[in-house]
Amino acid sequence: MAGGEVVIDSFDSEVLKGNPLGDQTRREIAIYLPPKYDASRRYPAAYGIVGYTGTGRSLLGIDPLGEDLKSRLDRLIRTGRMGSMIVPLPDCFTKVGGNQYINSSATGRYDDYLRKEIIPFVESRYRVSRRGIWGKSSGGYGSIVQGMLHPDTWSALADHSGDALFEFCYIMDFPKALAAFREHGGPAKWLRWYWRQPNRRKEELYPVLNTVGMAAHYSPNPKSQELGTDFPFDLESGEWRPEVWVRWRRWDPVNMIDRYASRLRRLRLVYIDCGTKDQYQLIWGARVLHKKLDDRHIKHVYEEFDDTHSFVSYRYDVSLPLLWKALS
Amino acid sequence: MAGGEVVIDSFDSEVLKGNPLGDQTRREIAIYLPPKYDASRRYPAAYGIVGYTGTGRSLLGIDPLGEDLKSRLDRLIRTGRMGSMIVPLPDCFTKVGGNQYINSSATGRYDDYLRKEIIPFVESRYRVSRRGIWGKSSGGYGSIVQGMLHPDTWSALADHSGDALFEFCYIMDFPKALAAFREHGGPAKWLRWYWRQPNRRKEELYPVLNTVGMAAHYSPNPKSQELGTDFPFDLESGEWRPEVWVRWRRWDPVNMIDRYASRLRRLRLVYIDCGTKDQYQLIWGARVLHKKLDDRHIKHVYEEFDDTHSFVSYRYDVSLPLLWKALS
Amino acid sequence: MAGGEVVIDSFDSEVLKGNPLGDQTRREIAIYLPPKYDASRRYPAAYGIVGYTGTGRSLLGIDPLGEDLKSRLDRLIRTGRMGSMIVPLPDCFTKVGGNQYINSSATGRYDDYLRKEIIPFVESRYRVSRRGIWGKSSGGYGSIVQGMLHPDTWSALADHSGDALFEFCYIMDFPKALAAFREHGGPAKWLRWYWRQPNRRKEELYPVLNTVGMAAHYSPNPKSQELGTDFPFDLESGEWRPEVWVRWRRWDPVNMIDRYASRLRRLRLVYIDCGTKDQYQLIWGARVLHKKLDDRHIKHVYEEFDDTHSFVSYRYDVSLPLLWKALS
Amino acid sequence: MAGGEVVIDSFDSEVLKGNPLGDQTRREIAIYLPPKYDASRRYPAAYGIVGYTGTGRSLLGIDPLGEDLKSRLDRLIRTGRMGSMIVPLPDCFTKVGGNQYINSSATGRYDDYLRKEIIPFVESRYRVSRRGIWGKSSGGYGSIVQGMLHPDTWSALADHSGDALFEFCYIMDFPKALAAFREHGGPAKWLRWYWRQPNRRKEELYPVLNTVGMAAHYSPNPKSQELGTDFPFDLESGEWRPEVWVRWRRWDPVNMIDRYASRLRRLRLVYIDCGTKDQYQLIWGARVLHKKLDDRHIKHVYEEFDDTHSFVSYRYDVSLPLLWKALS
């Protein structure tokens, strides 16, 4: 079955040089090229950014009960559900477990990395007509935030089950994170301990890693001894720190949209979906986004589906063709 | 085995007349009298207020794997761990599932009921030397709040696993409550539906009932069509309403203590404990309270124990003798 | 609201003298007498036997979200849903956490206790026309087993969510029990440890207690050093012991019915129900019983309802009137 | 960082022709070749067989929080923890969700496929000195069963968290499977429905798929209309079918070892490990195996580790070097 091709390339980032977490600067980028890729043509490019704890290549893992991204793209194109499209899959993984695809003094300038290095790298090698961005979970978050911040860069976005309505999706993790921080002597020590563990996917570790990661993105503070990061609760007693929470809220898409909605109007596609049983409660964030876009008469596609947050890559069957169409 | 006696009495409340939930005003009060109760003597009285979904008499239920309150009091007195004490157990149950023991336009004036009716009723029948208040969960909350608001009324308090640090203990319920509200057409309709259910103790109902109840106590609003109550989130989309949450925070013991700590100094006993595995995350509230009392050099007893929020009545073996001693 | 009366009486059992667990022989029995009880009349009597970890009086505990048994009986009679009936509630609790209401060398002769002492005691004080037996969970099990073994004693039975199809309801607890046994040095030492715990209702303790209790009932062995009981798995390695399991299976109602079904034909009411979401998987046992009764054309009432195993006492609204009718 | 190479090859199986599930016969095999692979030398080969719901290539998926198998092998060799070794990874996935690596009329002759086709295919291309087999979960099961059945084929085995003590690891799934079968009209219809679902990794589907798969392996029956398979419970009522369960038990390693232990004596390495918190209770099976090997003085390596069944590939750091050593 003739399909497209995945090229694995890499380059050394300037933007990430000296990043505070000491994450590597030479990174791979996987790029899906459609079948019969023709270097003389221009193609739409749908940049895929992954969820927390993943990297671009995670999307390519084989699953006999499901479908890896390459097979999916091949099938969508082969069956005519969409046309040919380039799909670059950058690696933005960091030592705090992933990326929200924004600049932060505590993680690195990944917004810049994406726009100032990944895009030029891809587009110097492949001829791109229009650009879209899509992803799930943190990748969904990144997509809608990129769309709001940089409507000149992106012509379309698809936000699948993206982080939003932070009160509902993050706070429940804090008591678990706090307990772990106390046990290990604070977030910085916890993170060092974490990376020494042989199994870093134990269920009880996620809420802690996620709290570290979100704090590093939303409330960095170069003066903080704890990973250059402030936390919305006291690291000893757990007392709430409303002044830090306010900083998180500024990065919550449901609040950002109050400031940036008009920019979304310039996009050719704003796609949002979420599972009604999302175990991180992200359905509520999606509903608020949908409502606020509706209130402002901003055209968008909004879908709810009967599933959780997990193993919902079949939803790309909906978004990828829409992205292709919008970018064509 | 000769023990004390439980007298069940009742009276019709003036204070609760016309309460907004239509809860009955004639209520029972169970009063434990110690063995060989002597009407010519004065006894300390430790008023017991129960947790959410209970009533005073719930503490008297027989449990062959545990110990009901009467047996416990009998044993503590018989074995000399404490002296004779009266223990009144009022009924403050409401249609929103329980009580936080404060006045609210959405539930009734239960603070007044406690102090202006229950106490006079008890003390007109039995001679009381000093008064203490104790309870678990919402009863623990009520105890420390009563102590902060009314140090002239109470000489001692014991707060077991009491609600505190609301960000950690309540918010996680909101998405579940919101889903139920939407399904049933809002909180008022949900509550009517709830009371028509034959099984009102289904696990999935608690987060909803608790959210209704806490909102009714912390953010009542006579103008609201929804049970005379505001909610800290939009009832359709779930959008966060920070201005309502601020009102909840004013009733959070960890914040109230900033305003009322000095009053606690006047008490003969401030007792706080919590289980380190409390599934409602109340250990963190307890720790903040402990720290703030320490910071202000306010004498108190603070204990953590290795257990959850459930079936921890054995902790009364610690607090009741301390209450007795403080009140003697 | 005039209602019936609950008389708490007690007597010293001969049958239980020298019982192997050292459980007390003087035990209370609570007896519900209907309103306007008339000592010159005969009444039907529906003996209520409780589930594991309970005792007769547990059914009388106050619950503001639900309804205690006395209130329920009063209401059913007052509203004419059933006529006057005596409801004796014996105490069969044992140190292994409850009772299955059969004779066992490891617990005591509780079948005899029920029939040879409780019944005569009750019926020497109150005039009884016909006798029924009912209960939930272990009480449901006891009811149907009593009905199968002693159709001359009982004229009607109601088995609510009763233990049955042992492969589905018990085996899942064994690994947890085994782990606890190993940690504490075997079942006998575990049980001693258990009774020294202040909180004997910790969630993780139930599977262990239940395994001890069921083994004591179904596979007693006077020669065993471990509570005079054999276990269906090796207490060190966990290896399965099919020869012990066969003994359990003989006490499984779904198998007993092959031997005893014809006796059930003599009863005036065989009532079985179960929740379709029963978390102990008892719905399957109920379905097998129902099918086998159907196959043999034995008249019975069978109901499934949309609920779990917990807080389903509202189902007595169905069974108690049927019992009353059958016994009248 | 120079590492080994993964060659993806494929061939059309004779053995699997006409397999009852209609699974494809042309299958990929991934083969890891060590760095500086030298076609003129012989290498030990450690055949890796995967757990249920996986295929050989699943082990190669990228995980930024963990380590894919290729990176692990490269590292172990690079750091001198083991020498050069070939690691073939066959694809034995079937429509019932995976493989137990035995012949079954309901799935296909996968034992034969492995030994009569995979091995010759690999060894016609690469020069192999000795052969080992290893895997986790169903792959651990397959490894020890292969070792017991075919000690002439395999010189060493590593069974990680392998299925064993079937009473403890499988029965708990049956009620869930039964409920699903009833809902969909039996196992055959359920399986067809299953493969039409877009998300086949929903948590609630695993117990059903696993029950179908295990039955297809352990109690095939060409006359059965339900996937050519008998089930250990009645598909309507759930009644236990002991005669079918006996057939499962014959395939339980803890019982097989009674018949085949002596064959294991011929192997150069028998390695067994399991996590003490294995959520499928497999630790007990491992303990029985260990005890029975000890009782028979059969040399083996046995390790327990403090973890669950999930994400424990770091354990291969222990087994792979031992395999290499045994095969060298």
Coordinates of N, CA, C and O in Angstrom, one line a residue, chain A residues 235-312:
Chain A
L235 N 4.4 26.3 49.4 CA 5.0 25.0 49.3 C 5.1 24.3 50.6 O 5.4 23.1 50.6
E236 N 4.8 24.9 51.7 CA 4.8 24.2 52.9 C 3.4 23.9 53.4 O 3.1 22.7 53.6
S237 N 2.6 24.9 53.6 CA 1.3 24.8 54.2 C 0.2 24.5 53.2 O -0.8 24.0 53.5
G238 N 0.4 24.9 51.9 CA -0.6 24.8 51.0 C -1.5 26.0 50.8 O -2.4 26.1 50.0
E239 N -1.2 27.0 51.7 CA -2.0 28.2 51.6 C -2.1 28.8 50.2 O -1.1 28.8 49.4
W240 N -3.3 29.2 49.8 CA -3.6 29.6 48.5 C -2.9 31.0 48.2 O -2.8 31.8 49.1
R241 N -2.3 31.1 47.0 CA -1.6 32.4 46.7 C -2.4 33.0 45.5 O -2.0 32.8 44.4
P242 N -3.4 33.8 45.8 CA -4.3 34.3 44.7 C -3.5 35.1 43.7 O -3.8 35.2 42.5
E243 N -2.4 35.8 44.2 CA -1.7 36.7 43.3 C -0.9 35.8 42.2 O -0.7 36.3 41.1
V244 N -0.6 34.6 42.5 CA 0.0 33.7 41.5 C -1.1 33.2 40.6 O -0.9 33.1 39.4
W245 N -2.2 32.8 41.2 CA -3.3 32.2 40.4 C -3.7 33.2 39.3 O -4.0 32.8 38.2
V246 N -3.7 34.5 39.7 CA -4.1 35.5 38.7 C -3.2 35.4 37.5 O -3.7 35.6 36.3
R247 N -2.0 35.1 37.7 CA -1.0 35.0 36.6 C -1.4 33.8 35.7 O -1.3 33.8 34.5
W248 N -1.7 32.7 36.3 CA -2.2 31.5 35.5 C -3.4 31.9 34.7 O -3.5 31.6 33.5
R249 N -4.3 32.6 35.4 CA -5.6 32.9 34.7 C -5.3 33.7 33.4 O -6.1 33.6 32.5
R250 N -4.3 34.5 33.4 CA -4.0 35.3 32.2 C -3.7 34.4 31.0 O -3.8 34.8 29.9
W251 N -3.2 33.2 31.3 CA -2.9 32.3 30.2 C -4.0 31.3 29.9 O -3.8 30.3 29.2
D252 N -5.1 31.4 30.6 CA -6.2 30.5 30.4 C -6.9 30.9 29.1 O -7.4 32.1 29.0
P253 N -7.0 30.1 28.1 CA -7.7 30.4 26.9 C -9.1 31.1 27.1 O -9.5 32.0 26.3
V254 N -9.8 30.6 28.1 CA -11.2 31.2 28.3 C -11.1 32.6 28.7 O -12.1 33.4 28.5
N255 N -9.9 33.1 29.3 CA -9.8 34.5 29.6 C -9.0 35.2 28.5 O -9.3 36.4 28.2
M256 N -8.1 34.6 27.9 CA -7.3 35.2 26.8 C -8.3 35.6 25.7 O -8.1 36.6 25.0
I257 N -9.3 34.8 25.5 CA -10.2 35.1 24.4 C -10.9 36.4 24.5 O -11.3 37.1 23.6
D258 N -11.0 36.9 25.8 CA -11.6 38.2 26.0 C -10.7 39.3 25.4 O -11.2 40.3 24.9
R259 N -9.4 39.0 25.4 CA -8.5 40.0 24.8 C -8.1 39.8 23.3 O -7.9 40.7 22.6
Y260 N -8.2 38.5 22.9 CA -7.7 38.2 21.6 C -8.7 37.7 20.6 O -8.3 37.3 19.5
A261 N -9.9 37.7 21.0 CA -10.9 37.0 20.1 C -10.9 37.6 18.7 O -10.9 36.8 17.7
S262 N -10.8 38.9 18.6 CA -10.9 39.5 17.3 C -9.8 38.9 16.4 O -10.0 38.9 15.2
R263 N -8.7 38.6 16.9 CA -7.6 38.0 16.0 C -8.0 36.7 15.4 O -7.6 36.4 14.3
L264 N -8.8 35.9 16.2 CA -9.2 34.6 15.6 C -10.1 34.8 14.4 O -10.2 33.9 13.6
R265 N -10.7 36.0 14.3 CA -11.6 36.3 13.2 C -10.8 36.2 11.9 O -11.4 35.9 10.8
R266 N -9.5 36.4 12.0 CA -8.7 36.4 10.7 C -8.3 35.0 10.2 O -7.8 34.9 9.1
L267 N -8.6 34.0 11.1 CA -8.2 32.7 10.7 C -9.2 32.1 9.7 O -10.4 32.4 9.8
R268 N -8.8 31.2 8.9 CA -9.7 30.5 7.9 C -10.4 29.3 8.6 O -11.4 28.8 8.1
L269 N -9.8 28.8 9.7 CA -10.5 27.8 10.5 C -10.1 27.8 11.9 O -8.9 27.9 12.3
V270 N -11.1 27.9 12.8 CA -10.9 27.7 14.2 C -11.8 26.5 14.5 O -13.0 26.5 14.5
Y271 N -11.1 25.4 14.9 CA -11.8 24.1 15.2 C -11.5 23.8 16.6 O -10.4 23.8 17.1
I272 N -12.6 23.5 17.4 CA -12.4 23.1 18.8 C -13.3 21.9 19.0 O -14.5 21.8 18.6
D273 N -12.8 20.8 19.6 CA -13.6 19.8 20.1 C -13.2 19.3 21.4 O -12.1 19.6 21.9
C274 N -14.0 18.5 22.1 CA -13.7 17.9 23.4 C -14.6 16.8 23.7 O -15.8 16.8 23.2
G275 N -14.1 15.8 24.4 CA -15.0 14.7 24.8 C -15.8 15.1 26.0 O -15.4 15.7 26.9
T276 N -17.1 14.6 26.0 CA -18.0 15.0 27.1 C -17.6 14.3 28.4 O -18.1 14.7 29.5
K277 N -16.8 13.3 28.3 CA -16.4 12.6 29.6 C -14.9 12.9 29.9 O -14.3 12.1 30.6
D278 N -14.4 13.9 29.3 CA -13.0 14.3 29.5 C -12.6 14.2 31.0 O -13.2 15.0 31.8
Q279 N -11.7 13.4 31.4 CA -11.4 13.2 32.8 C -10.7 14.3 33.5 O -10.6 14.4 34.7
Y280 N -10.2 15.2 32.7 CA -9.6 16.5 33.2 C -10.5 17.6 33.1 O -10.1 18.8 33.3
Q281 N -11.8 17.3 32.9 CA -12.8 18.3 32.9 C -12.7 19.4 31.8 O -13.2 20.5 32.0
L282 N -12.0 19.0 30.7 CA -11.7 20.0 29.7 C -13.0 20.4 28.9 O -13.0 21.4 28.2
I283 N -14.0 19.6 29.0 CA -15.2 19.9 28.3 C -15.8 21.3 28.6 O -16.3 22.0 27.8
W284 N -15.6 21.7 29.9 CA -16.1 22.9 30.3 C -15.4 24.1 29.7 O -15.9 25.1 29.3
G285 N -14.1 24.0 29.7 CA -13.3 25.0 29.0 C -13.7 25.1 27.5 O -13.9 26.2 27.0
A286 N -13.9 24.0 26.9 CA -14.3 24.0 25.5 C -15.7 24.7 25.3 O -15.9 25.5 24.4
R287 N -16.6 24.4 26.3 CA -17.9 25.1 26.2 C -17.8 26.6 26.4 O -18.5 27.3 25.7
V288 N -16.9 27.0 27.3 CA -16.8 28.5 27.5 C -16.2 29.1 26.2 O -16.7 30.1 25.7
L289 N -15.2 28.5 25.7 CA -14.6 29.0 24.4 C -15.7 29.1 23.3 O -15.8 30.1 22.6
H290 N -16.4 28.0 23.2 CA -17.5 28.0 22.1 C -18.5 29.1 22.4 O -18.8 29.9 21.4
K291 N -18.9 29.3 23.6 CA -19.9 30.3 23.9 C -19.3 31.7 23.6 O -20.0 32.6 23.0
K292 N -18.1 31.9 24.0 CA -17.5 33.3 23.8 C -17.3 33.6 22.3 O -17.4 34.7 21.9
L293 N -16.9 32.6 21.6 CA -16.8 32.8 20.1 C -18.2 33.0 19.5 O -18.3 34.0 18.7
D294 N -19.1 32.3 20.0 CA -20.5 32.5 19.5 C -21.0 33.9 19.8 O -21.5 34.7 19.0
D295 N -20.8 34.3 21.1 CA -21.2 35.6 21.5 C -20.6 36.7 20.6 O -21.2 37.8 20.4
R296 N -19.4 36.5 20.2 CA -18.7 37.5 19.3 C -18.9 37.3 17.9 O -18.2 37.9 17.0
H297 N -19.7 36.3 17.5 CA -20.0 36.0 16.1 C -18.7 35.6 15.4 O -18.5 36.1 14.2
I298 N -17.8 34.9 16.0 CA -16.6 34.4 15.3 C -16.9 33.0 14.8 O -17.2 32.1 15.6
K299 N -16.7 32.9 13.6 CA -17.0 31.6 12.9 C -16.0 30.5 13.5 O -14.8 30.8 13.5
H300 N -16.5 29.4 13.8 CA -15.7 28.3 14.2 C -16.4 27.0 14.1 O -17.7 27.0 14.0
V301 N -15.7 25.9 14.2 CA -16.3 24.6 14.2 C -16.2 24.1 15.6 O -15.1 24.1 16.2
Y302 N -17.3 23.7 16.2 CA -17.2 23.2 17.6 C -17.9 21.8 17.6 O -19.1 21.7 17.2
E303 N -17.3 20.8 18.2 CA -17.9 19.5 18.3 C -17.6 18.9 19.7 O -16.5 19.0 20.2
E304 N -18.6 18.3 20.2 CA -18.5 17.5 21.4 C -18.6 16.0 21.0 O -19.4 15.7 20.1
F305 N -17.9 15.1 21.6 CA -18.1 13.7 21.3 C -18.1 12.9 22.6 O -17.6 13.4 23.6
D306 N -18.7 11.7 22.5 CA -18.9 10.9 23.7 C -17.7 10.1 24.0 O -17.7 8.9 23.7
D307 N -16.7 10.7 24.6 CA -15.5 9.9 25.0 C -14.8 10.7 26.0 O -15.2 11.8 26.4
T308 N -13.7 10.1 26.5 CA -12.8 10.8 27.5 C -11.7 11.5 26.8 O -11.8 11.9 25.6
H309 N -10.6 11.8 27.5 CA -9.4 12.5 27.0 C -8.5 11.5 26.4 O -7.5 12.0 25.7
S310 N -8.7 10.2 26.5 CA -7.6 9.3 26.2 C -7.9 8.5 24.9 O -9.1 8.1 24.6
F311 N -6.9 8.3 24.0 CA -7.0 7.5 22.8 C -8.1 8.1 21.9 O -8.9 7.3 21.3
V312 N -8.1 9.4 21.7 CA -9.2 9.9 20.9 C -8.6 10.5 19.6 O -9.1 11.4 19.0

